[in-house]
mmCIF file of C-alpha atoms and ligand atoms in Angstrom:
data_model
loop_
_atom_site.group_PDB
_atom_site.id
_atom_site.type_symbol
_atom_site.label_atom_id
_atom_site.label_comp_id
_atom_site.label_asym_id
_atom_site.label_seq_id
_atom_site.Cartn_x
_atom_site.Cartn_y
_atom_site.Cartn_z
ATOM 1 C CA MET A 1 1.295 27.883 31.301
ATOM 2 C CA GLY A 2 1.019 24.105 31.015
ATOM 3 C CA ILE A 3 3.150 21.560 32.872
ATOM 4 C CA GLU A 4 3.442 17.998 31.568
ATOM 5 C CA SER A 5 5.003 15.281 33.710
ATOM 6 C CA THR A 6 3.094 12.033 33.143
ATOM 7 C CA ALA A 7 6.123 9.845 32.405
ATOM 8 C CA HIS A 8 9.566 10.245 30.812
ATOM 9 C CA THR A 9 9.282 13.941 29.910
ATOM 10 C CA LEU A 10 8.975 17.100 31.953
ATOM 11 C CA SER A 11 7.753 19.785 29.587
ATOM 12 C CA ILE A 12 6.470 23.313 29.981
ATOM 13 C CA GLY A 13 4.659 25.367 27.378
ATOM 14 C CA PHE A 14 2.382 28.318 26.801
ATOM 15 C CA VAL A 15 -0.718 29.188 24.835
ATOM 16 C CA ASP A 16 -2.200 32.677 24.656
ATOM 17 C CA GLU A 17 -5.845 33.452 25.346
ATOM 18 C CA ALA A 18 -6.710 33.351 21.629
ATOM 19 C CA GLY A 19 -5.198 29.863 21.253
ATOM 20 C CA LYS A 20 -1.778 30.683 19.757
ATOM 21 C CA LEU A 21 0.591 27.843 20.675
ATOM 22 C CA TYR A 22 4.179 28.457 21.845
ATOM 23 C CA SER A 23 6.781 25.678 21.476
ATOM 24 C CA SER A 24 7.516 23.881 24.741
ATOM 25 C CA GLU A 25 10.785 23.502 26.605
ATOM 26 C CA SER A 26 11.226 19.827 27.488
ATOM 27 C CA ALA A 27 13.634 17.549 29.332
ATOM 28 C CA LEU A 28 13.569 13.824 28.608
ATOM 29 C CA PHE A 29 14.625 11.300 31.232
ATOM 30 C CA LYS A 30 16.718 8.573 29.598
ATOM 31 C CA PRO A 31 17.571 5.607 31.826
ATOM 32 C CA GLU A 32 21.119 4.274 31.453
ATOM 33 C CA GLU A 33 19.670 0.855 30.768
ATOM 34 C CA GLY A 34 16.299 -0.888 30.846
ATOM 35 C CA GLY A 35 12.901 0.758 31.174
ATOM 36 C CA ILE A 36 11.832 3.828 33.084
ATOM 37 C CA HIS A 37 11.841 3.601 36.863
ATOM 38 C CA PRO A 38 9.086 6.017 37.987
ATOM 39 C CA ARG A 39 11.004 7.370 40.991
ATOM 40 C CA GLU A 40 14.187 7.950 39.000
ATOM 41 C CA ALA A 41 12.181 9.823 36.355
ATOM 42 C CA ALA A 42 10.491 11.858 39.095
ATOM 43 C CA ASP A 43 13.896 12.767 40.617
ATOM 44 C CA HIS A 44 15.026 13.897 37.180
ATOM 45 C CA HIS A 45 11.912 16.077 36.772
ATOM 46 C CA SER A 46 12.363 17.735 40.158
ATOM 47 C CA VAL A 47 16.004 18.586 39.380
ATOM 48 C CA VAL A 48 15.348 20.118 35.940
ATOM 49 C CA ALA A 49 12.061 21.912 36.729
ATOM 50 C CA PRO A 50 13.406 25.276 38.005
ATOM 51 C CA ASN A 51 15.716 25.812 35.012
ATOM 52 C CA LEU A 52 13.045 24.757 32.560
ATOM 53 C CA VAL A 53 10.579 27.315 33.948
ATOM 54 C CA SER A 54 13.092 30.165 33.990
ATOM 55 C CA SER A 55 14.552 29.400 30.575
ATOM 56 C CA LEU A 56 11.085 29.371 28.965
ATOM 57 C CA MET A 57 10.038 32.591 30.737
ATOM 58 C CA ASN A 58 13.280 34.232 29.523
ATOM 59 C CA ARG A 59 12.935 32.883 25.989
ATOM 60 C CA GLU A 60 9.491 34.451 25.584
ATOM 61 C CA ASP A 61 10.354 37.456 27.740
ATOM 62 C CA PHE A 62 7.373 36.731 30.010
ATOM 63 C CA SER A 63 7.010 37.911 33.592
ATOM 64 C CA GLN A 64 4.678 36.505 36.218
ATOM 65 C CA ASP A 65 2.063 39.128 35.296
ATOM 66 C CA ASP A 66 1.741 37.489 31.878
ATOM 67 C CA ILE A 67 0.671 34.166 33.391
ATOM 68 C CA VAL A 68 -3.128 33.963 33.491
ATOM 69 C CA ALA A 69 -3.319 30.403 34.854
ATOM 70 C CA VAL A 70 -1.134 27.362 35.557
ATOM 71 C CA SER A 71 -2.375 24.009 34.284
ATOM 72 C CA PHE A 72 -0.850 20.575 34.834
ATOM 73 C CA SER A 73 -1.400 16.931 33.895
ATOM 74 C CA GLN A 74 -3.491 15.516 36.725
ATOM 75 C CA GLY A 75 -3.527 12.015 35.145
ATOM 76 C CA PRO A 76 -3.167 9.415 33.795
ATOM 77 C CA GLY A 77 0.497 8.564 34.257
ATOM 78 C CA LEU A 78 3.195 7.413 36.644
ATOM 79 C CA GLY A 79 2.357 8.547 40.188
ATOM 80 C CA PRO A 80 5.786 9.847 41.267
ATOM 81 C CA CYS A 81 6.196 11.801 37.992
ATOM 82 C CA LEU A 82 2.685 13.276 38.139
ATOM 83 C CA ARG A 83 3.315 14.373 41.725
ATOM 84 C CA ILE A 84 6.338 16.479 40.702
ATOM 85 C CA GLY A 85 4.406 18.297 37.953
ATOM 86 C CA ALA A 86 1.482 18.894 40.312
ATOM 87 C CA SER A 87 3.787 20.256 43.045
ATOM 88 C CA VAL A 88 5.506 22.629 40.617
ATOM 89 C CA ALA A 89 2.098 23.807 39.358
ATOM 90 C CA ARG A 90 0.698 24.339 42.873
ATOM 91 C CA SER A 91 3.785 26.337 43.923
ATOM 92 C CA LEU A 92 3.783 28.571 40.836
ATOM 93 C CA SER A 93 0.032 29.069 41.030
ATOM 94 C CA SER A 94 0.117 30.205 44.635
ATOM 95 C CA PHE A 95 3.297 32.282 44.213
ATOM 96 C CA TRP A 96 1.983 34.039 41.095
ATOM 97 C CA LYS A 97 -1.611 34.158 42.387
ATOM 98 C CA ALA A 98 -2.811 32.556 39.151
ATOM 99 C CA PRO A 99 -5.594 29.934 39.090
ATOM 100 C CA LEU A 100 -4.594 26.262 39.107
ATOM 101 C CA ILE A 101 -6.112 23.901 36.516
ATOM 102 C CA GLY A 102 -5.646 20.118 36.627
ATOM 103 C CA VAL A 103 -6.275 18.531 33.219
ATOM 104 C CA ASN A 104 -6.654 15.109 31.601
ATOM 105 C CA HIS A 105 -3.483 14.293 29.631
ATOM 106 C CA CYS A 106 -5.338 12.188 27.013
ATOM 107 C CA VAL A 107 -7.853 14.949 26.310
ATOM 108 C CA ALA A 108 -4.932 17.389 25.944
ATOM 109 C CA HIS A 109 -3.526 15.251 23.085
ATOM 110 C CA ILE A 110 -6.909 15.658 21.342
ATOM 111 C CA GLU A 111 -7.375 19.375 21.939
ATOM 112 C CA VAL A 112 -3.892 20.393 20.788
ATOM 113 C CA GLY A 113 -4.523 18.409 17.594
ATOM 114 C CA ARG A 114 -7.844 20.162 17.007
ATOM 115 C CA ASN A 115 -6.191 23.528 17.620
ATOM 116 C CA GLN A 116 -3.276 22.818 15.259
ATOM 117 C CA THR A 117 -5.117 21.190 12.392
ATOM 118 C CA GLY A 118 -8.471 22.957 12.471
ATOM 119 C CA CYS A 119 -10.409 19.674 12.270
ATOM 120 C CA ASP A 120 -13.811 19.877 13.897
ATOM 121 C CA ASP A 121 -15.319 16.622 15.117
ATOM 122 C CA PRO A 122 -12.785 13.866 14.456
ATOM 123 C CA VAL A 123 -12.343 10.270 15.408
ATOM 124 C CA LEU A 124 -9.007 10.326 17.217
ATOM 125 C CA LEU A 125 -6.372 7.632 16.944
ATOM 126 C CA TYR A 126 -4.356 8.249 20.096
ATOM 127 C CA ALA A 127 -1.218 6.193 19.677
ATOM 128 C CA SER A 128 1.458 6.850 22.284
ATOM 129 C CA GLY A 129 3.775 4.866 24.508
ATOM 130 C CA GLY A 130 1.328 3.996 27.249
ATOM 131 C CA ASN A 131 -1.961 4.453 25.396
ATOM 132 C CA THR A 132 -3.556 3.202 22.216
ATOM 133 C CA GLN A 133 -7.171 4.306 21.934
ATOM 134 C CA VAL A 134 -9.702 5.157 19.274
ATOM 135 C CA ILE A 135 -11.851 7.962 20.596
ATOM 136 C CA ALA A 136 -14.847 9.997 19.443
ATOM 137 C CA ARG A 137 -16.855 12.757 21.037
ATOM 138 C CA SER A 138 -20.387 11.934 22.080
ATOM 139 C CA GLY A 139 -22.284 14.546 24.100
ATOM 140 C CA ASP A 140 -20.060 15.934 26.841
ATOM 141 C CA ARG A 141 -17.370 13.215 26.747
ATOM 142 C CA TYR A 142 -14.646 11.860 24.559
ATOM 143 C CA ARG A 143 -15.714 8.196 24.477
ATOM 144 C CA VAL A 144 -13.271 5.337 24.037
ATOM 145 C CA ILE A 145 -14.561 3.189 21.178
ATOM 146 C CA GLY A 146 -11.655 0.781 21.201
ATOM 147 C CA GLU A 147 -8.278 0.430 22.875
ATOM 148 C CA THR A 148 -5.381 -1.882 23.505
ATOM 149 C CA LEU A 149 -6.159 -4.809 25.759
ATOM 150 C CA ASP A 150 -2.535 -5.228 26.793
ATOM 151 C CA ILE A 151 0.319 -2.791 26.110
ATOM 152 C CA GLY A 152 0.426 0.546 24.302
ATOM 153 C CA ILE A 153 1.747 0.486 20.733
ATOM 154 C CA GLY A 154 4.694 2.776 21.578
ATOM 155 C CA ASN A 155 5.702 0.644 24.567
ATOM 156 C CA MET A 156 5.604 -2.359 22.246
ATOM 157 C CA LEU A 157 7.933 -0.622 19.764
ATOM 158 C CA ASP A 158 10.214 0.537 22.596
ATOM 159 C CA LYS A 159 10.392 -3.003 24.042
ATOM 160 C CA PHE A 160 11.249 -4.492 20.655
ATOM 161 C CA ALA A 161 13.957 -1.870 20.189
ATOM 162 C CA ARG A 162 15.351 -2.400 23.689
ATOM 163 C CA ASN A 163 15.564 -6.119 22.928
ATOM 164 C CA HIS A 164 18.005 -5.173 20.153
ATOM 165 C CA GLY A 165 20.022 -2.767 22.244
ATOM 166 C CA ILE A 166 18.339 0.351 20.805
ATOM 167 C CA ALA A 167 17.811 3.059 23.420
ATOM 168 C CA PHE A 168 14.477 4.728 24.261
ATOM 169 C CA PRO A 169 12.582 6.011 22.328
ATOM 170 C CA GLY A 170 12.637 3.003 20.002
ATOM 171 C CA GLY A 171 9.844 4.116 17.642
ATOM 172 C CA PRO A 172 11.932 6.541 15.538
ATOM 173 C CA ALA A 173 14.750 3.965 15.143
ATOM 174 C CA ILE A 174 12.280 1.278 14.045
ATOM 175 C CA GLU A 175 10.815 3.737 11.541
ATOM 176 C CA LYS A 176 14.283 4.326 10.005
ATOM 177 C CA LEU A 177 15.036 0.584 9.796
ATOM 178 C CA SER A 178 11.616 -0.037 8.164
ATOM 179 C CA GLN A 179 12.226 2.711 5.609
ATOM 180 C CA LYS A 180 15.532 1.080 4.683
ATOM 181 C CA TRP A 181 13.771 -2.206 4.011
ATOM 182 C CA ALA A 182 10.819 -0.613 2.207
ATOM 183 C CA GLY A 183 13.289 1.300 0.021
ATOM 184 C CA ASN A 184 14.986 -1.941 -0.994
ATOM 185 C CA ILE A 185 11.946 -3.998 -1.942
ATOM 186 C CA SER A 186 9.732 -3.318 -4.889
ATOM 187 C CA ALA A 187 6.279 -3.870 -3.423
ATOM 188 C CA ASP A 188 6.966 -7.597 -3.182
ATOM 189 C CA GLU A 189 4.459 -8.835 -0.612
ATOM 190 C CA SER A 190 6.491 -11.944 0.123
ATOM 191 C CA GLU A 191 8.920 -9.634 1.932
ATOM 192 C CA LEU A 192 6.198 -8.928 4.491
ATOM 193 C CA LEU A 193 6.351 -11.485 7.291
ATOM 194 C CA THR A 194 3.070 -12.877 8.569
ATOM 195 C CA LEU A 195 2.792 -11.875 12.218
ATOM 196 C CA PRO A 196 -0.163 -12.123 14.662
ATOM 197 C CA TYR A 197 -2.690 -9.391 13.927
ATOM 198 C CA GLY A 198 -4.331 -8.215 17.137
ATOM 199 C CA VAL A 199 -7.736 -6.762 16.240
ATOM 200 C CA HIS A 200 -10.637 -7.838 18.460
ATOM 201 C CA GLY A 201 -13.721 -5.933 17.294
ATOM 202 C CA THR A 202 -12.729 -2.382 18.084
ATOM 203 C CA ASP A 203 -10.025 -3.391 20.557
ATOM 204 C CA LEU A 204 -6.370 -4.094 19.881
ATOM 205 C CA ALA A 205 -3.551 -6.192 21.304
ATOM 206 C CA PHE A 206 0.200 -5.960 20.720
ATOM 207 C CA SER A 207 1.995 -8.381 23.032
ATOM 208 C CA GLY A 208 1.614 -11.415 20.709
ATOM 209 C CA LEU A 209 2.948 -9.320 17.843
ATOM 210 C CA LEU A 210 5.926 -8.289 19.973
ATOM 211 C CA THR A 211 6.751 -11.882 20.968
ATOM 212 C CA SER A 212 6.507 -13.059 17.379
ATOM 213 C CA ALA A 213 8.647 -10.183 16.046
ATOM 214 C CA ILE A 214 11.364 -10.902 18.628
ATOM 215 C CA PHE A 215 11.285 -14.575 17.589
ATOM 216 C CA HIS A 216 11.655 -13.763 13.861
ATOM 217 C CA SER A 217 14.430 -11.250 14.483
ATOM 218 C CA LYS A 218 16.696 -14.039 15.720
ATOM 219 C CA LYS A 219 16.934 -15.383 12.142
ATOM 220 C CA LEU A 220 15.875 -12.649 9.722
ATOM 221 C CA PRO A 221 17.194 -9.149 8.926
ATOM 222 C CA LEU A 222 16.210 -6.630 11.586
ATOM 223 C CA GLU A 223 15.017 -4.206 8.881
ATOM 224 C CA GLN A 224 12.592 -6.778 7.499
ATOM 225 C CA VAL A 225 11.164 -7.527 10.949
ATOM 226 C CA CYS A 226 10.814 -3.802 11.776
ATOM 227 C CA TYR A 227 9.031 -3.245 8.484
ATOM 228 C CA SER A 228 6.641 -6.155 9.102
ATOM 229 C CA LEU A 229 6.099 -5.091 12.718
ATOM 230 C CA GLN A 230 5.109 -1.579 11.662
ATOM 231 C CA GLU A 231 2.851 -2.800 8.845
ATOM 232 C CA HIS A 232 0.912 -5.097 11.186
ATOM 233 C CA ALA A 233 0.720 -2.761 14.176
ATOM 234 C CA PHE A 234 -0.315 0.295 12.161
ATOM 235 C CA SER A 235 -2.790 -1.582 9.933
ATOM 236 C CA SER A 236 -4.570 -2.866 13.014
ATOM 237 C CA CYS A 237 -4.908 0.676 14.399
ATOM 238 C CA ILE A 238 -6.117 2.036 11.065
ATOM 239 C CA GLU A 239 -8.639 -0.804 10.739
ATOM 240 C CA VAL A 240 -10.161 0.028 14.126
ATOM 241 C CA ALA A 241 -10.110 3.743 13.330
ATOM 242 C CA GLU A 242 -11.987 3.070 10.086
ATOM 243 C CA ARG A 243 -14.536 0.929 11.920
ATOM 244 C CA ALA A 244 -15.039 3.788 14.398
ATOM 245 C CA MET A 245 -15.546 6.275 11.545
ATOM 246 C CA ALA A 246 -18.125 3.964 9.959
ATOM 247 C CA HIS A 247 -19.989 3.486 13.264
ATOM 248 C CA THR A 248 -20.066 7.152 14.217
ATOM 249 C CA GLY A 249 -20.569 8.583 10.722
ATOM 250 C CA LYS A 250 -17.654 10.978 11.283
ATOM 251 C CA SER A 251 -15.467 11.854 8.308
ATOM 252 C CA GLU A 252 -12.319 13.207 10.005
ATOM 253 C CA LEU A 253 -9.480 11.198 11.522
ATOM 254 C CA LEU A 254 -7.003 12.948 13.820
ATOM 255 C CA LEU A 255 -3.757 11.266 14.857
ATOM 256 C CA GLY A 256 -2.222 12.075 18.246
ATOM 257 C CA GLY A 257 0.420 10.772 20.682
ATOM 258 C CA GLY A 258 4.116 10.090 20.065
ATOM 259 C CA VAL A 259 3.583 7.284 17.524
ATOM 260 C CA ALA A 260 1.656 9.773 15.359
ATOM 261 C CA CYS A 261 5.112 11.170 14.432
ATOM 262 C CA ASN A 262 5.531 8.095 12.220
ATOM 263 C CA GLY A 263 5.432 8.763 8.474
ATOM 264 C CA ARG A 264 4.044 5.330 7.603
ATOM 265 C CA LEU A 265 1.175 5.622 10.090
ATOM 266 C CA ARG A 266 0.367 9.043 8.650
ATOM 267 C CA GLU A 267 0.476 7.646 5.124
ATOM 268 C CA MET A 268 -1.844 4.744 6.010
ATOM 269 C CA SER A 269 -4.328 7.095 7.654
ATOM 270 C CA ALA A 270 -4.315 9.375 4.595
ATOM 271 C CA ILE A 271 -4.959 6.422 2.253
ATOM 272 C CA MET A 272 -7.796 5.023 4.377
ATOM 273 C CA CYS A 273 -9.510 8.408 4.717
ATOM 274 C CA GLU A 274 -9.163 9.186 1.043
ATOM 275 C CA GLU A 275 -10.695 5.819 0.096
ATOM 276 C CA ARG A 276 -13.791 6.569 2.183
ATOM 277 C CA GLY A 277 -14.117 10.207 1.172
ATOM 278 C CA GLY A 278 -12.893 11.518 4.519
ATOM 279 C CA GLN A 279 -9.898 13.560 5.644
ATOM 280 C CA SER A 280 -6.966 12.790 7.905
ATOM 281 C CA PHE A 281 -5.083 15.214 10.124
ATOM 282 C CA TRP A 282 -2.033 15.178 12.362
ATOM 283 C CA PRO A 283 -0.322 17.881 14.382
ATOM 284 C CA GLU A 284 3.357 18.849 14.035
ATOM 285 C CA LYS A 285 5.692 16.331 15.672
ATOM 286 C CA GLN A 286 6.429 18.639 18.593
ATOM 287 C CA TYR A 287 2.709 18.467 19.515
ATOM 288 C CA CYS A 288 2.390 14.680 18.981
ATOM 289 C CA ILE A 289 4.919 13.735 21.656
ATOM 290 C CA ASP A 290 4.210 14.737 25.242
ATOM 291 C CA ASN A 291 4.524 18.515 25.561
ATOM 292 C CA GLY A 292 3.600 21.267 27.988
ATOM 293 C CA THR A 293 1.875 23.329 25.298
ATOM 294 C CA MET A 294 -0.972 20.813 24.951
ATOM 295 C CA ILE A 295 -1.543 20.979 28.705
ATOM 296 C CA ALA A 296 -1.681 24.778 28.450
ATOM 297 C CA GLU A 297 -4.158 24.518 25.549
ATOM 298 C CA LEU A 298 -6.529 22.272 27.495
ATOM 299 C CA GLY A 299 -6.104 24.539 30.536
ATOM 300 C CA ARG A 300 -7.149 27.475 28.333
ATOM 301 C CA LYS A 301 -10.328 25.657 27.269
ATOM 302 C CA GLU A 302 -11.153 24.687 30.862
ATOM 303 C CA LEU A 303 -10.549 28.256 32.063
ATOM 304 C CA GLN A 304 -12.680 29.746 29.298
ATOM 305 C CA SER A 305 -15.434 27.318 30.352
ATOM 306 C CA GLY A 306 -15.168 28.721 33.879
ATOM 307 C CA ARG A 307 -13.455 25.714 35.411
ATOM 308 C CA ILE A 308 -10.470 25.903 37.744
ATOM 309 C CA THR A 309 -9.125 23.371 40.268
ATOM 310 C CA GLU A 310 -9.213 24.155 43.991
ATOM 311 C CA LEU A 311 -6.154 23.072 45.960
ATOM 312 C CA ASP A 312 -8.072 20.344 47.785
ATOM 313 C CA GLU A 313 -9.175 18.879 44.433
ATOM 314 C CA SER A 314 -5.730 18.960 42.885
ATOM 315 C CA ALA A 315 -4.576 15.452 43.878
ATOM 316 C CA ILE A 316 -3.153 13.476 40.976
ATOM 317 C CA ASP A 317 -5.051 10.503 39.502
ATOM 318 C CA PRO A 318 -2.625 8.004 37.873
ATOM 319 C CA SER A 319 -5.471 5.934 36.415
ATOM 320 C CA MET A 320 -7.654 8.759 35.073
ATOM 321 C CA ARG A 321 -9.595 7.672 31.968
ATOM 322 C CA THR A 322 -10.120 9.620 28.761
ATOM 323 C CA ASP A 323 -13.894 9.494 29.284
ATOM 324 C CA SER A 324 -13.835 10.451 32.971
ATOM 325 C CA SER A 325 -13.583 14.169 32.121
ATOM 326 C CA THR A 326 -16.619 16.171 31.036
ATOM 327 C CA ILE A 327 -16.053 18.412 28.028
ATOM 328 C CA ALA A 328 -17.648 21.827 28.416
ATOM 329 C CA TRP A 329 -16.674 23.373 25.065
ATOM 330 C CA THR A 330 -17.483 22.740 21.418
HETATM 331 P P1 ATP B 1 1.080 8.770 27.025
HETATM 332 O O1 ATP B 1 1.240 9.129 28.461
HETATM 333 O O2 ATP B 1 0.129 9.644 26.307
HETATM 334 O O3 ATP B 1 0.899 7.318 26.790
HETATM 335 P P2 ATP B 1 3.846 8.699 26.400
HETATM 336 O O4 ATP B 1 4.353 8.921 27.761
HETATM 337 O O5 ATP B 1 3.977 7.380 25.857
HETATM 338 O O6 ATP B 1 2.398 9.256 26.313
HETATM 339 P P3 ATP B 1 4.518 10.219 23.983
HETATM 340 O O7 ATP B 1 5.572 11.275 23.946
HETATM 341 O O8 ATP B 1 3.126 10.590 23.610
HETATM 342 O O9 ATP B 1 4.651 9.676 25.456
HETATM 343 O O10 ATP B 1 4.947 8.990 23.071
HETATM 344 C C1 ATP B 1 6.200 8.385 23.171
HETATM 345 C C2 ATP B 1 6.173 7.155 22.291
HETATM 346 O O11 ATP B 1 6.150 7.550 20.908
HETATM 347 C C3 ATP B 1 7.390 6.262 22.449
HETATM 348 O O12 ATP B 1 6.927 4.949 22.625
HETATM 349 C C4 ATP B 1 8.148 6.435 21.127
HETATM 350 O O13 ATP B 1 8.859 5.277 20.740
HETATM 351 C C5 ATP B 1 7.012 6.716 20.175
HETATM 352 N N1 ATP B 1 7.461 7.399 18.952
HETATM 353 C C6 ATP B 1 8.043 8.615 18.840
HETATM 354 N N2 ATP B 1 8.378 8.874 17.549
HETATM 355 C C7 ATP B 1 7.974 7.787 16.823
HETATM 356 C C8 ATP B 1 8.041 7.432 15.452
HETATM 357 N N3 ATP B 1 8.585 8.233 14.546
HETATM 358 N N4 ATP B 1 7.534 6.236 15.079
HETATM 359 C C9 ATP B 1 6.964 5.406 15.978
HETATM 360 N N5 ATP B 1 6.885 5.678 17.291
HETATM 361 C C10 ATP B 1 7.380 6.851 17.718
HETATM 362 FE FE1 FE2 B 2 1.138 11.403 26.024
#
């Protein structure tokens, strides 16, 4: 069993010992207005947790004897939210007498993608709300080759959406508005606004792009600004991903994180990989957004490598880094 609670979503999922993934049961905290307050999200998670566990156990007809281990997101994420997931995991683990496994949420996004797509040694473009990183394995770590210097790409999209009264998550709404605009223009480049393009070597930045897009949206059609926002933000990620592939000599690109649900980002990654003789991969949408199944999958790999988490080592780490975890498997 895997328990995910890094931010807005409490999600629980399963994987079997051979790596078969089971769809998660999830509950999303939606604030009435504004952004996510960590303590309000944590309260939400603690209220919905018992029903989520029992409904998933019933759905799959599992009993406690079927649970080999309980894994949870130990970090990175919002402290109050992480603490709820960790408490649920500790309770179930001790009640069911199943080992406890604390895992790195970022690494879980990678491993569920490898499981789902069958890619072997990819460069990963991890594009979510809070994180935007380009990652590649080197030795026993997933190394961060480049990342955002300010806000995550998804948070940027969500903030732009919120500025126009569109509720969280804003990314899917911006995708729809962009598609409307793209469907109406016939590859006329003058329709693409020039916005700040935040590539700094292998690092990225999105706050200037956000400010500029908000400015333009006061005068121009929202669809046109959404389209231009996506084109700039995604091109910058794909550029850094391509640079990482060239540096590392790797030929696979794997997308992960909630923004990897986006059809245009997927299309750009396919075009770039095809042009350089590589291959691009992305998991199903349910495994791009935060989900308990990916936490279970990483827990499975940790367990099969002989690693479990003792109670006194199970404290959460809100600022855990992708490269702070050693990788013991191939
Ligand atoms: P992390 O803790 O890994 O940073 P997260 O808490 O941001 O993850 P995810 O579920 O991985 O959560 O990603 C959510 C983000 O994905 C939101 O910012 C949302 O707007 C964005 N998103 C979801 N679907 C799409 C889409 N189709 N296009 C663009 N962005 C999307
Ligand atoms: Fe995530």
